[in-house]
Amino acid sequence: MARRRKRKSRRRQEGRRILEHVPQYSIESGQDKPVTAARKYIKSEQIAPPALLLVKRNEHTTDRYFWAEKGLFGAQYVEENHFLFPSLRLVIEQQEKIQAAATS
């Protein structure tokens, strides 16, 4: 039986491209749950939003979180709903200005 390809959402692809321009931090969860480790890291390092945190749970699994003004979100949710986050609108506008300057 032939396997069907999974359809890639354009909205999610656009969100992924936007998140590429946000600062990223890689940490390990240690004994804490990944969300708790991310929150502790944000507090200890005083990270300003927007930021993307890659939390290594074990050697095979890495959880991705997005730190916004409104709190901590799963990165997949943010990719699909990037238009709901005002801080990402600023990133989009900055990227558009850079592209416009590069083309002219």
Coordinates of N, CA, C and O in Angstrom, one line a residue:
M1 N 0.8 -1.2 0.0 CA 0.0 0.0 0.0 C 0.9 1.3 0.0 O 1.8 1.3 0.8
A2 N 0.6 2.2 -0.9 CA 1.4 3.4 -1.0 C 1.1 4.4 0.2 O -0.1 4.5 0.6
R3 N 2.2 5.0 0.7 CA 2.0 5.9 1.8 C 1.7 7.3 1.2 O 2.3 7.7 0.2
R4 N 0.8 8.0 1.8 CA 0.4 9.3 1.3 C 1.3 10.3 2.0 O 1.6 10.2 3.2
R5 N 1.7 11.4 1.3 CA 2.5 12.4 1.9 C 1.7 13.3 2.8 O 0.6 13.6 2.4
K6 N 2.3 13.7 3.9 CA 1.5 14.6 4.8 C 1.6 16.0 4.2 O 2.6 16.5 3.8
R7 N 0.4 16.6 4.1 CA 0.3 18.0 3.5 C 0.9 19.0 4.5 O 0.6 19.0 5.7
K8 N 1.8 19.9 4.0 CA 2.4 20.9 4.9 C 1.6 22.1 4.8 O 1.3 22.7 3.8
S9 N 1.2 22.6 6.0 CA 0.4 23.8 6.1 C 1.2 25.0 5.7 O 2.3 25.2 6.3
R10 N 0.7 25.8 4.8 CA 1.4 27.1 4.4 C 1.6 28.0 5.6 O 2.6 28.7 5.8
R11 N 0.5 28.1 6.4 CA 0.5 29.0 7.6 C 1.6 28.6 8.6 O 2.3 29.4 9.1
R12 N 1.7 27.2 8.8 CA 2.7 26.8 9.7 C 4.1 27.0 9.2 O 5.1 27.3 9.9
Q13 N 4.3 26.8 7.9 CA 5.6 27.0 7.2 C 6.0 28.5 7.4 O 7.2 28.8 7.7
E14 N 5.1 29.4 7.2 CA 5.4 30.8 7.4 C 5.7 31.1 8.8 O 6.7 31.8 9.1
G15 N 5.0 30.5 9.7 CA 5.4 30.7 11.2 C 6.8 30.2 11.5 O 7.5 30.8 12.3
R16 N 7.1 29.0 10.9 CA 8.5 28.5 11.1 C 9.5 29.4 10.6 O 10.6 29.6 11.2
R17 N 9.3 30.0 9.4 CA 10.3 31.0 8.8 C 10.4 32.2 9.7 O 11.5 32.7 9.9
I18 N 9.3 32.6 10.3 CA 9.4 33.8 11.2 C 10.2 33.4 12.5 O 11.0 34.2 13.0
L19 N 10.0 32.3 13.1 CA 10.6 31.9 14.3 C 12.2 31.7 14.1 O 12.9 31.7 15.0
E20 N 12.6 31.5 12.8 CA 14.0 31.4 12.6 C 14.8 32.7 12.9 O 16.0 32.6 13.1
H21 N 14.1 33.8 12.9 CA 14.7 35.1 13.2 C 14.6 35.5 14.6 O 15.0 36.7 15.0
V22 N 14.1 34.7 15.5 CA 14.0 34.9 16.9 C 15.2 34.3 17.6 O 15.6 33.2 17.3
P23 N 15.7 35.0 18.7 CA 16.8 34.4 19.4 C 16.5 33.0 20.0 O 15.4 32.8 20.5
Q24 N 17.4 32.1 19.9 CA 17.2 30.7 20.4 C 18.2 30.4 21.5 O 19.3 30.8 21.5
Y25 N 17.7 29.6 22.5 CA 18.5 29.2 23.6 C 18.3 27.7 23.8 O 17.2 27.2 23.8
S26 N 19.4 27.0 23.9 CA 19.3 25.5 24.1 C 19.7 25.2 25.5 O 20.8 25.6 26.0
I27 N 18.9 24.4 26.2 CA 19.2 24.0 27.6 C 18.8 22.5 27.7 O 18.2 21.9 26.9
E28 N 19.2 22.0 28.9 CA 18.8 20.6 29.2 C 17.9 20.7 30.4 O 18.1 21.5 31.3
S29 N 16.9 19.8 30.4 CA 15.9 19.8 31.5 C 16.4 19.3 32.8 O 16.0 19.7 33.9
G30 N 17.4 18.4 32.8 CA 17.9 17.8 34.1 C 16.9 17.0 34.8 O 16.2 16.2 34.2
Q31 N 16.7 17.3 36.0 CA 15.7 16.6 36.8 C 14.3 17.2 36.7 O 13.3 16.5 37.0
D32 N 14.2 18.4 36.2 CA 12.9 19.1 36.1 C 12.1 18.6 34.8 O 12.7 18.1 33.9
K33 N 10.8 18.9 34.8 CA 10.1 18.7 33.6 C 10.5 19.8 32.6 O 11.0 20.9 33.0
P34 N 10.4 19.6 31.3 CA 10.9 20.6 30.3 C 10.3 22.0 30.5 O 11.0 22.9 30.4
V35 N 9.0 22.1 30.8 CA 8.4 23.4 30.9 C 9.0 24.1 32.2 O 9.3 25.3 32.1
T36 N 9.2 23.4 33.3 CA 9.7 23.9 34.5 C 11.2 24.4 34.2 O 11.6 25.5 34.7
A37 N 11.9 23.6 33.5 CA 13.3 23.9 33.2 C 13.4 25.2 32.4 O 14.2 26.1 32.6
A38 N 12.5 25.3 31.4 CA 12.4 26.5 30.6 C 12.1 27.7 31.4 O 12.7 28.8 31.3
R39 N 11.1 27.6 32.3 CA 10.7 28.8 33.1 C 11.8 29.2 34.1 O 12.1 30.4 34.2
K40 N 12.5 28.2 34.7 CA 13.6 28.5 35.6 C 14.8 29.2 34.8 O 15.4 30.2 35.3
Y41 N 15.0 28.8 33.6 CA 16.1 29.4 32.8 C 15.7 30.8 32.4 O 16.6 31.7 32.4
I42 N 14.5 31.0 32.0 CA 14.0 32.4 31.6 C 14.2 33.3 32.8 O 14.7 34.4 32.7
K43 N 13.8 32.8 34.0 CA 13.9 33.7 35.2 C 15.4 33.9 35.6 O 15.7 35.1 35.9
S44 N 16.2 32.9 35.5 CA 17.6 33.1 36.0 C 18.4 33.9 35.0 O 19.2 34.7 35.4
E45 N 18.1 33.8 33.7 CA 18.9 34.6 32.7 C 18.2 35.9 32.3 O 18.7 36.6 31.5
Q46 N 17.0 36.1 32.9 CA 16.2 37.3 32.6 C 16.1 37.6 31.1 O 16.4 38.6 30.5
I47 N 15.6 36.5 30.4 CA 15.4 36.6 28.9 C 14.2 37.4 28.6 O 13.1 37.2 29.1
A48 N 14.4 38.3 27.7 CA 13.3 39.2 27.2 C 12.6 38.5 26.0 O 13.2 37.9 25.2
P49 N 11.3 38.6 26.0 CA 10.6 38.0 24.8 C 10.8 38.9 23.6 O 11.0 40.1 23.7
P50 N 10.7 38.4 22.4 CA 10.4 37.0 22.0 C 11.7 36.2 22.0 O 12.8 36.7 21.8
A51 N 11.5 34.9 22.4 CA 12.7 34.0 22.4 C 12.2 32.5 22.2 O 11.0 32.2 22.5
L52 N 13.0 31.7 21.6 CA 12.7 30.3 21.4 C 13.6 29.5 22.3 O 14.8 29.7 22.2
L53 N 13.0 28.6 23.1 CA 13.8 27.7 24.0 C 13.7 26.3 23.5 O 12.6 25.8 23.3
L54 N 14.9 25.7 23.3 CA 15.0 24.3 22.9 C 15.4 23.5 24.2 O 16.6 23.7 24.6
V55 N 14.5 22.7 24.7 CA 14.8 22.0 26.0 C 15.0 20.5 25.7 O 14.1 19.9 25.3
K56 N 16.2 20.1 25.9 CA 16.6 18.7 25.7 C 16.1 17.8 26.8 O 16.5 18.0 28.0
R57 N 15.1 17.0 26.6 CA 14.5 16.1 27.6 C 15.4 14.9 27.8 O 15.7 14.5 29.0
N58 N 15.8 14.2 26.7 CA 16.8 13.1 26.8 C 17.5 13.1 25.5 O 17.4 14.1 24.7
E59 N 18.3 12.1 25.2 CA 19.1 12.1 24.0 C 18.3 12.1 22.7 O 18.8 12.5 21.7
H60 N 17.1 11.7 22.8 CA 16.2 11.6 21.6 C 15.2 12.7 21.4 O 14.7 13.0 20.3
T61 N 14.8 13.3 22.5 CA 13.7 14.2 22.5 C 14.1 15.6 22.9 O 14.7 15.9 23.9
T62 N 13.7 16.6 22.1 CA 13.8 18.0 22.4 C 12.5 18.7 22.3 O 11.8 18.6 21.3
D63 N 12.1 19.4 23.3 CA 10.8 20.2 23.3 C 11.2 21.6 23.0 O 12.1 22.2 23.4
R64 N 10.3 22.2 22.2 CA 10.5 23.6 21.7 C 9.4 24.5 22.4 O 8.2 24.2 22.3
Y65 N 9.8 25.6 23.0 CA 8.9 26.5 23.6 C 9.2 27.9 23.1 O 10.3 28.3 22.8
F66 N 8.1 28.8 23.0 CA 8.2 30.1 22.6 C 7.9 31.0 23.8 O 6.8 30.9 24.4
W67 N 8.8 31.9 24.1 CA 8.6 32.9 25.2 C 8.1 34.2 24.7 O 8.8 34.8 23.9
A68 N 6.9 34.5 25.0 CA 6.2 35.8 24.5 C 5.9 36.6 25.7 O 6.0 36.2 26.9
E69 N 5.4 37.8 25.4 CA 4.9 38.7 26.5 C 3.8 38.1 27.3 O 3.6 38.3 28.5
K70 N 3.0 37.3 26.6 CA 1.8 36.6 27.2 C 2.2 35.4 28.0 O 1.3 34.8 28.7
G71 N 3.4 34.9 27.9 CA 3.8 33.7 28.6 C 4.5 32.7 27.8 O 5.1 33.1 26.7
L72 N 4.6 31.5 28.2 CA 5.3 30.4 27.5 C 4.4 29.5 26.7 O 3.4 29.1 27.3
F73 N 4.7 29.3 25.4 CA 3.8 28.6 24.5 C 4.6 27.5 23.8 O 5.8 27.6 23.6
G74 N 3.9 26.4 23.4 CA 4.5 25.4 22.6 C 4.9 26.1 21.2 O 4.1 26.8 20.7
A75 N 6.0 25.7 20.7 CA 6.5 26.4 19.4 C 5.5 26.0 18.3 O 5.3 26.8 17.4
Q76 N 5.0 24.8 18.3 CA 4.1 24.4 17.2 C 2.9 25.2 17.2 O 2.4 25.7 16.1
Y77 N 2.3 25.5 18.3 CA 1.1 26.4 18.4 C 1.5 27.8 17.8 O 0.7 28.4 17.1
V78 N 2.6 28.3 18.2 CA 3.0 29.6 17.7 C 3.3 29.6 16.2 O 2.9 30.6 15.5
E79 N 3.8 28.5 15.7 CA 4.0 28.5 14.2 C 2.6 28.6 13.5 O 2.5 29.2 12.5
E80 N 1.7 27.9 14.0 CA 0.3 27.9 13.4 C -0.4 29.2 13.6 O -1.3 29.5 12.8
N81 N -0.2 29.9 14.7 CA -0.9 31.1 15.1 C 0.0 32.3 15.3 O -0.3 33.1 16.2
H82 N 1.0 32.4 14.5 CA 2.0 33.5 14.7 C 1.4 34.9 14.6 O 1.9 35.8 15.2
F83 N 0.2 35.0 13.9 CA -0.4 36.3 13.8 C -1.0 36.8 15.1 O -1.4 38.0 15.2
L84 N -1.1 36.0 16.1 CA -1.7 36.4 17.4 C -0.7 37.0 18.3 O -1.0 37.5 19.4
F85 N 0.6 37.0 17.9 CA 1.7 37.5 18.8 C 2.2 38.8 18.3 O 2.9 38.8 17.2
P86 N 2.0 39.9 19.0 CA 2.5 41.2 18.6 C 4.0 41.3 18.4 O 4.5 41.9 17.5
S87 N 4.8 40.6 19.3 CA 6.2 40.6 19.2 C 6.7 40.0 17.9 O 7.7 40.4 17.3
L88 N 6.0 39.0 17.3 CA 6.4 38.4 16.1 C 6.0 39.4 14.9 O 6.7 39.3 13.9
R89 N 5.0 40.2 15.1 CA 4.7 41.2 14.0 C 5.9 42.1 13.8 O 6.2 42.5 12.7
L90 N 6.6 42.5 14.9 CA 7.7 43.4 14.9 C 8.9 42.7 14.1 O 9.6 43.3 13.3
V91 N 9.0 41.4 14.4 CA 10.1 40.6 13.7 C 9.8 40.6 12.2 O 10.7 40.7 11.4
I92 N 8.5 40.4 11.8 CA 8.1 40.3 10.4 C 8.4 41.7 9.7 O 9.0 41.7 8.6
E93 N 8.1 42.8 10.4 CA 8.3 44.1 9.9 C 9.8 44.4 9.7 O 10.2 44.9 8.6
Q94 N 10.6 43.9 10.6 CA 12.0 44.1 10.5 C 12.6 43.3 9.3 O 13.4 43.8 8.6
Q95 N 12.1 42.1 9.1 CA 12.6 41.3 8.0 C 12.2 41.9 6.7 O 13.0 41.9 5.7
E96 N 11.0 42.4 6.6 CA 10.5 43.1 5.4 C 11.4 44.3 5.1 O 11.7 44.5 3.9
K97 N 11.8 45.1 6.1 CA 12.6 46.2 5.8 C 14.0 45.8 5.3 O 14.6 46.4 4.4
I98 N 14.5 44.7 5.9 CA 15.9 44.2 5.5 C 15.8 43.7 4.1 O 16.7 44.0 3.3
Q99 N 14.7 43.0 3.7 CA 14.6 42.5 2.3 C 14.4 43.7 1.3 O 14.9 43.6 0.3
A100 N 13.6 44.7 1.7 CA 13.4 45.8 0.9 C 14.7 46.6 0.6 O 15.0 47.0 -0.5
A101 N 15.5 46.7 1.7 CA 16.8 47.4 1.5 C 17.8 46.6 0.7 O 18.6 47.2 -0.1
A102 N 17.7 45.3 0.8 CA 18.6 44.4 0.0 C 18.3 44.4 -1.5 O 19.2 44.3 -2.3
T103 N 17.0 44.6 -1.8 CA 16.6 44.5 -3.2 C 16.8 45.9 -3.9 O 16.8 45.9 -5.1
S104 N 16.8 47.0 -3.1 CA 16.9 48.3 -3.8 C 18.4 48.8 -3.8 O 19.3 48.2 -3.5

